[in-house]
Amino acid sequence: MSLLSSPTRPTPVEPLERASGRRPGHPALAAVVVALAVFLTLILVFHRAIPDVGGVGLIIDTIIPWLGLLIVPLAVLGLVARRRWSRAAVLVPVFAWALLFGSATVPLSWSAPAANTAAGTTLTVASQNIEASSSTGDESALTLAATGADVIALEEMTAPDFTTVSSTLAEKYPYSFGVGTVGLWSKYPVVHAQPLPLGLGWNRALAADLETPQGLVSIYVIHAASARPGEVSDRDSMLSALAETLPRDENQRVIAVGDFNAALTDRAMSGIEGQLSEANQSGGLFGNTWPSNMPVTRLDHLLQRGMQVTSNTTLSAGASDHRAILTALNL
């Protein structure tokens, strides 16, 4: 090299992302995505452990399946961050949601046993909170009777509602019992019927036996106290008392049906859920019942033991703010 030649400048090294044609990632955003993914997963898994301060626990328990929708914007942020580990982190709440709620969305029709064909070997139960102020209890009763249900349970009734509905259903449902805000009408004899206080000073539940050709079936009709943020003690007391009552029931076949004012994901349902089970919806998804015009949660349930559910659906009846539920079982 000549001493007079000008010195050469070193060639700058291009960043790896630019050299490979990729745009640089955002490590700070990726870290936020990971933190949010972990936080969402913890809420999904441990929502019942969140203190119910100011109604936060009630709200989260009720909407917990809907929190899965937060995975969508989280996934978008993971893509924007352009870090593999941020995208991988998004999969954690996906798997958590699938494990917790995925099976509940599978249509019952995919695995339900065939309905028995012999007379007296099946039981179909219809139930609805008729919303007393709607003044359409009679209309609801006629709609539910038209389904061919063997048993109709109504909640949030007034005394005039019981009289009117009993008159309407008398021909097809000769057996009935009502107390407080709940009523029961049946094609089968209703025996051992009694009010079920469940720890409250007024009657919002009943217990009875249905005399079916296959033997006695216990039925509890429930109209749980309302639940609002910060006001759940009466409802929780009722559901807890029901959970304590169930083990004393001597019948092999047991049904608890009505308006529980609680989603199945609510911590207040854990004692009942451990003894009775609710079948999936025949058509899949969650079968939400409230509010009827755009249901976001399922407050109305039929939980049972000792029988096989062959179908489970919801339907509109009357002008109530609750959708009705209809469940068919093999005895």
Coordinates of C-alpha atoms in Angstrom, one line a residue:
M1 CA 0.0 0.0 0.0
S2 CA 1.3 3.5 -0.9
L3 CA 2.1 5.8 2.0
L4 CA 0.3 8.5 0.0
S5 CA -2.9 6.7 -0.5
S6 CA -5.9 7.8 1.6
P7 CA -6.9 5.5 4.5
T8 CA -9.9 3.3 4.0
R9 CA -12.9 3.8 6.3
P10 CA -14.3 0.7 8.0
T11 CA -17.6 -0.6 6.7
P12 CA -20.4 -0.1 9.3
V13 CA -22.1 -3.4 10.3
E14 CA -25.8 -3.4 9.7
P15 CA -28.1 -4.6 12.5
L16 CA -29.2 -8.2 12.1
E17 CA -32.9 -7.3 11.6
R18 CA -32.0 -4.8 8.8
A19 CA -29.6 -7.1 7.2
S20 CA -32.2 -9.9 7.1
G21 CA -34.9 -7.5 5.9
R22 CA -36.9 -7.7 9.1
R23 CA -38.1 -4.7 11.0
P24 CA -36.8 -4.4 14.6
G25 CA -38.9 -5.7 17.4
H26 CA -40.2 -3.9 20.5
P27 CA -38.7 -5.6 23.6
A28 CA -40.6 -3.2 26.0
L29 CA -43.9 -4.0 24.4
A30 CA -43.1 -7.7 24.4
A31 CA -42.4 -7.5 28.2
V32 CA -45.8 -5.9 28.7
V33 CA -47.5 -8.6 26.6
V34 CA -45.9 -11.3 28.8
A35 CA -46.9 -9.6 32.0
L36 CA -50.5 -9.2 30.8
A37 CA -50.7 -12.8 29.6
V38 CA -49.5 -14.0 33.0
F39 CA -52.0 -11.7 34.8
L40 CA -54.9 -12.8 32.6
T41 CA -54.0 -16.5 33.2
L42 CA -53.9 -16.0 37.0
I43 CA -57.4 -14.3 36.9
L44 CA -58.8 -17.2 34.8
V45 CA -57.4 -19.9 37.0
F46 CA -57.9 -18.3 40.4
H47 CA -60.9 -16.0 40.0
R48 CA -62.8 -17.5 42.9
A49 CA -59.9 -16.5 45.2
I50 CA -60.2 -12.8 44.3
P51 CA -61.6 -11.0 47.4
D52 CA -65.2 -9.9 46.8
V53 CA -64.4 -6.3 47.7
G54 CA -67.0 -3.8 46.3
G55 CA -68.5 -6.6 44.2
V56 CA -65.3 -7.2 42.2
G57 CA -65.4 -10.9 43.0
L58 CA -69.1 -11.2 41.9
I59 CA -68.5 -9.4 38.7
I60 CA -65.4 -11.4 37.7
D61 CA -67.0 -14.7 38.6
T62 CA -70.0 -13.9 36.4
I63 CA -68.1 -12.7 33.4
I64 CA -65.1 -14.9 33.6
P65 CA -65.7 -16.9 30.4
W66 CA -65.9 -13.6 28.5
L67 CA -62.5 -12.6 29.6
G68 CA -61.2 -15.0 27.0
L69 CA -62.0 -12.2 24.5
L70 CA -59.1 -10.3 25.9
I71 CA -56.8 -12.8 24.3
V72 CA -57.5 -11.3 20.9
P73 CA -56.1 -7.8 21.5
L74 CA -53.3 -9.5 23.5
A75 CA -52.4 -11.6 20.5
V76 CA -52.3 -8.5 18.3
L77 CA -49.9 -6.8 20.6
G78 CA -47.8 -10.0 20.6
L79 CA -47.5 -9.8 16.8
V80 CA -46.7 -6.1 16.9
A81 CA -43.9 -6.7 19.5
R82 CA -42.2 -9.1 17.1
R83 CA -40.7 -11.3 19.7
R84 CA -41.2 -15.0 19.7
W85 CA -41.4 -15.2 23.5
S86 CA -44.2 -12.6 23.6
R87 CA -46.2 -14.6 21.0
A88 CA -45.6 -17.8 23.0
A89 CA -46.7 -16.1 26.2
V90 CA -50.1 -15.4 24.6
L91 CA -50.7 -19.1 24.3
V92 CA -50.7 -19.5 28.1
P93 CA -54.1 -17.9 28.7
V94 CA -55.4 -19.6 25.5
F95 CA -54.6 -23.0 27.0
A96 CA -55.9 -21.9 30.4
W97 CA -59.3 -20.8 29.0
A98 CA -59.6 -24.0 26.9
L99 CA -58.9 -26.2 29.9
L100 CA -61.4 -24.3 32.1
F101 CA -64.2 -23.6 29.8
G102 CA -63.7 -25.3 26.5
S103 CA -65.4 -28.5 27.4
A104 CA -68.5 -26.6 28.6
T105 CA -69.0 -25.3 25.0
V106 CA -69.1 -28.7 23.4
P107 CA -72.6 -29.6 22.1
L108 CA -74.3 -32.2 24.3
S109 CA -75.8 -33.6 21.1
W110 CA -72.4 -35.0 20.2
S111 CA -72.3 -37.4 23.1
A112 CA -75.8 -37.5 24.7
P113 CA -77.4 -40.9 25.1
A114 CA -80.6 -41.7 23.1
A115 CA -83.8 -40.8 24.9
N116 CA -85.7 -43.8 26.3
T117 CA -88.7 -44.8 24.2
A118 CA -90.6 -46.8 26.8
A119 CA -93.4 -44.9 28.6
G120 CA -92.6 -43.5 32.0
T121 CA -88.9 -43.8 31.6
T122 CA -88.1 -40.2 30.8
L123 CA -88.6 -36.8 32.6
T124 CA -88.7 -33.4 30.9
V125 CA -88.4 -30.4 33.1
A126 CA -89.1 -26.7 32.0
S127 CA -88.3 -23.7 34.2
Q128 CA -88.4 -20.0 34.0
N129 CA -88.2 -16.9 36.2
I130 CA -91.3 -15.2 34.8
E131 CA -90.5 -11.7 36.1
A132 CA -93.5 -10.8 38.1
S133 CA -93.7 -7.3 36.7
S134 CA -94.0 -8.7 33.1
S135 CA -97.5 -9.9 33.9
T136 CA -97.0 -12.7 31.4
G137 CA -96.7 -15.7 33.7
D138 CA -99.7 -17.4 32.1
E139 CA -98.2 -16.9 28.6
S140 CA -94.9 -18.4 29.9
A141 CA -96.8 -21.4 31.3
L142 CA -98.6 -22.1 28.0
T143 CA -95.3 -21.9 26.1
L144 CA -93.6 -24.3 28.4
A145 CA -96.5 -26.7 28.4
A146 CA -96.4 -26.7 24.6
T147 CA -92.9 -28.2 24.8
G148 CA -94.5 -31.4 26.3
A149 CA -92.6 -31.0 29.6
D150 CA -93.7 -33.3 32.3
V151 CA -92.8 -30.8 35.0
I152 CA -92.9 -27.0 35.0
A153 CA -91.2 -24.9 37.6
L154 CA -91.8 -21.1 37.8
E155 CA -90.0 -18.5 39.9
E156 CA -90.6 -14.9 40.9
M157 CA -94.4 -15.5 41.1
T158 CA -97.0 -13.6 42.9
A159 CA -100.0 -15.3 44.6
P160 CA -102.3 -14.3 41.7
D161 CA -99.8 -15.8 39.3
F162 CA -100.0 -19.2 41.0
T163 CA -103.8 -19.1 40.9
T164 CA -103.9 -18.2 37.2
V165 CA -101.2 -20.6 36.1
S166 CA -102.8 -23.4 38.1
S167 CA -106.1 -22.8 36.3
T168 CA -104.4 -22.7 32.9
L169 CA -102.4 -25.9 33.4
A170 CA -105.0 -27.9 35.4
E171 CA -106.0 -30.2 32.6
K172 CA -102.5 -31.4 31.7
Y173 CA -100.8 -30.8 35.0
P174 CA -103.2 -31.9 37.8
Y175 CA -100.5 -31.9 40.5
S176 CA -99.1 -28.7 41.8
F177 CA -97.6 -27.0 44.8
G178 CA -96.6 -23.4 45.4
V179 CA -95.1 -21.3 48.1
G180 CA -93.8 -17.8 48.2
T181 CA -92.3 -16.9 44.9
V182 CA -92.0 -20.5 43.5
G183 CA -94.4 -23.0 42.0
L184 CA -94.4 -26.5 40.7
W185 CA -96.8 -28.2 38.2
S186 CA -96.5 -31.9 37.3
K187 CA -98.1 -34.7 35.3
Y188 CA -96.9 -37.0 38.0
P189 CA -98.1 -36.9 41.6
V190 CA -96.3 -34.4 43.8
V191 CA -95.8 -35.7 47.3
H192 CA -93.9 -34.7 50.5
A193 CA -94.1 -31.1 49.2
Q194 CA -92.9 -28.4 51.7
P195 CA -91.5 -24.9 51.8
L196 CA -87.7 -24.7 51.9
P197 CA -86.6 -21.6 53.9
L198 CA -82.9 -22.0 53.2
G199 CA -81.9 -19.6 56.0
L200 CA -84.2 -16.7 55.0
G201 CA -87.2 -15.4 56.8
W202 CA -89.4 -15.8 53.7
N203 CA -90.1 -18.6 51.2
R204 CA -88.2 -18.5 47.9
A205 CA -87.8 -22.3 47.5
L206 CA -89.6 -25.6 47.8
A207 CA -88.8 -29.3 48.1
A208 CA -91.0 -32.1 46.8
D209 CA -90.9 -35.7 45.5
L210 CA -92.2 -36.7 42.1
E211 CA -93.9 -40.1 42.0
T212 CA -92.7 -41.4 38.6
P213 CA -93.1 -44.9 37.2
Q214 CA -89.4 -45.4 37.9
G215 CA -89.6 -44.3 41.6
L216 CA -89.3 -41.1 43.5
V217 CA -87.4 -38.1 42.1
S218 CA -86.5 -35.3 44.5
I219 CA -87.0 -31.8 43.1
Y220 CA -86.0 -28.5 44.6
V221 CA -87.3 -25.4 43.0
I222 CA -85.1 -22.4 43.8
H223 CA -85.5 -18.6 43.5
A224 CA -82.3 -17.4 45.0
A225 CA -82.1 -13.9 46.5
S226 CA -80.8 -11.2 44.1
A227 CA -77.1 -10.6 43.9
R228 CA -75.7 -7.2 43.3
P229 CA -72.1 -5.9 43.9
G230 CA -71.7 -5.7 47.6
E231 CA -75.1 -7.4 48.3
V232 CA -74.7 -11.1 48.0
S233 CA -75.1 -12.4 51.6
D234 CA -78.8 -13.5 51.2
R235 CA -78.1 -15.3 48.0
D236 CA -74.9 -16.9 49.3
S237 CA -76.8 -18.0 52.5
M238 CA -79.5 -19.7 50.4
L239 CA -77.1 -21.5 48.1
S240 CA -75.0 -22.6 51.0
A241 CA -78.1 -23.9 52.9
L242 CA -79.1 -25.8 49.7
A243 CA -75.6 -27.4 49.5
E244 CA -76.0 -28.5 53.2
T245 CA -79.5 -29.9 52.5
L246 CA -78.6 -32.1 49.5
P247 CA -76.5 -34.7 51.4
R248 CA -79.6 -35.5 53.6
D249 CA -81.7 -36.4 50.6
E250 CA -82.2 -40.1 50.5
N251 CA -83.5 -40.4 46.9
Q252 CA -81.2 -41.7 44.3
R253 CA -82.5 -39.2 41.7
V254 CA -82.3 -35.5 42.6
I255 CA -83.0 -32.3 40.7
A256 CA -82.4 -28.7 41.7
V257 CA -83.9 -26.3 39.2
G258 CA -84.7 -22.6 39.0
D259 CA -83.2 -19.1 39.2
F260 CA -80.0 -19.4 41.2
N261 CA -79.0 -15.8 40.5
A262 CA -75.5 -17.1 40.0
A263 CA -73.4 -18.4 37.1
L264 CA -72.0 -21.9 37.5
T265 CA -68.6 -20.2 37.7
D266 CA -69.6 -18.2 40.8
R267 CA -67.9 -19.2 44.0
A268 CA -71.3 -19.5 45.7
M269 CA -72.2 -22.4 43.5
S270 CA -69.2 -24.6 44.5
G271 CA -71.0 -26.5 47.3
I272 CA -73.9 -27.4 45.0
E273 CA -71.7 -28.1 42.0
G274 CA -69.8 -30.6 44.0
Q275 CA -72.9 -32.7 44.5
L276 CA -75.0 -32.1 41.3
S277 CA -74.0 -31.6 37.7
E278 CA -75.4 -29.5 34.9
A279 CA -75.3 -30.9 31.3
N280 CA -73.9 -29.0 28.4
Q281 CA -76.2 -27.3 25.9
S282 CA -77.5 -29.5 23.1
G283 CA -76.3 -26.9 20.6
G284 CA -73.1 -26.0 22.4
L285 CA -71.9 -22.8 24.0
F286 CA -73.0 -21.7 27.5
G287 CA -76.8 -21.4 27.1
N288 CA -77.0 -18.0 28.7
T289 CA -80.4 -17.0 30.1
W290 CA -80.1 -13.4 31.3
P291 CA -81.1 -10.8 30.2
S292 CA -83.4 -12.4 27.7
N293 CA -82.9 -9.9 24.9
M294 CA -79.1 -10.3 24.9
P295 CA -78.1 -13.0 27.3
V296 CA -74.6 -12.6 28.8
T297 CA -74.7 -15.1 31.7
R298 CA -76.6 -18.2 32.8
L299 CA -78.4 -17.6 36.0
D300 CA -81.0 -20.4 35.5
H301 CA -79.9 -24.0 36.0
L302 CA -81.1 -27.6 36.2
L303 CA -78.6 -29.6 38.2
Q304 CA -79.1 -33.3 38.9
R305 CA -77.8 -36.6 39.9
G306 CA -78.8 -40.2 39.2
M307 CA -80.2 -39.6 35.7
Q308 CA -78.9 -39.1 32.1
V309 CA -79.5 -35.8 30.4
T310 CA -80.5 -36.4 26.7
S311 CA -81.1 -32.7 25.8
N312 CA -80.7 -29.3 27.3
T313 CA -81.8 -26.1 25.7
T314 CA -83.1 -22.6 26.3
L315 CA -86.2 -20.9 24.8
S316 CA -88.1 -17.6 24.9
A317 CA -91.3 -17.5 26.9
G318 CA -93.5 -14.6 27.8
A319 CA -92.0 -11.2 28.3
S320 CA -89.7 -12.1 31.1
D321 CA -86.1 -10.8 31.3
H322 CA -85.0 -14.5 31.7
R323 CA -85.0 -17.1 29.0
A324 CA -86.6 -20.4 30.0
I325 CA -84.6 -23.7 30.3
L326 CA -85.8 -27.1 29.1
T327 CA -84.0 -30.3 30.1
A328 CA -84.9 -33.9 29.1
L329 CA -83.6 -36.8 31.2
N330 CA -83.7 -40.6 31.2
L331 CA -84.8 -41.9 34.5

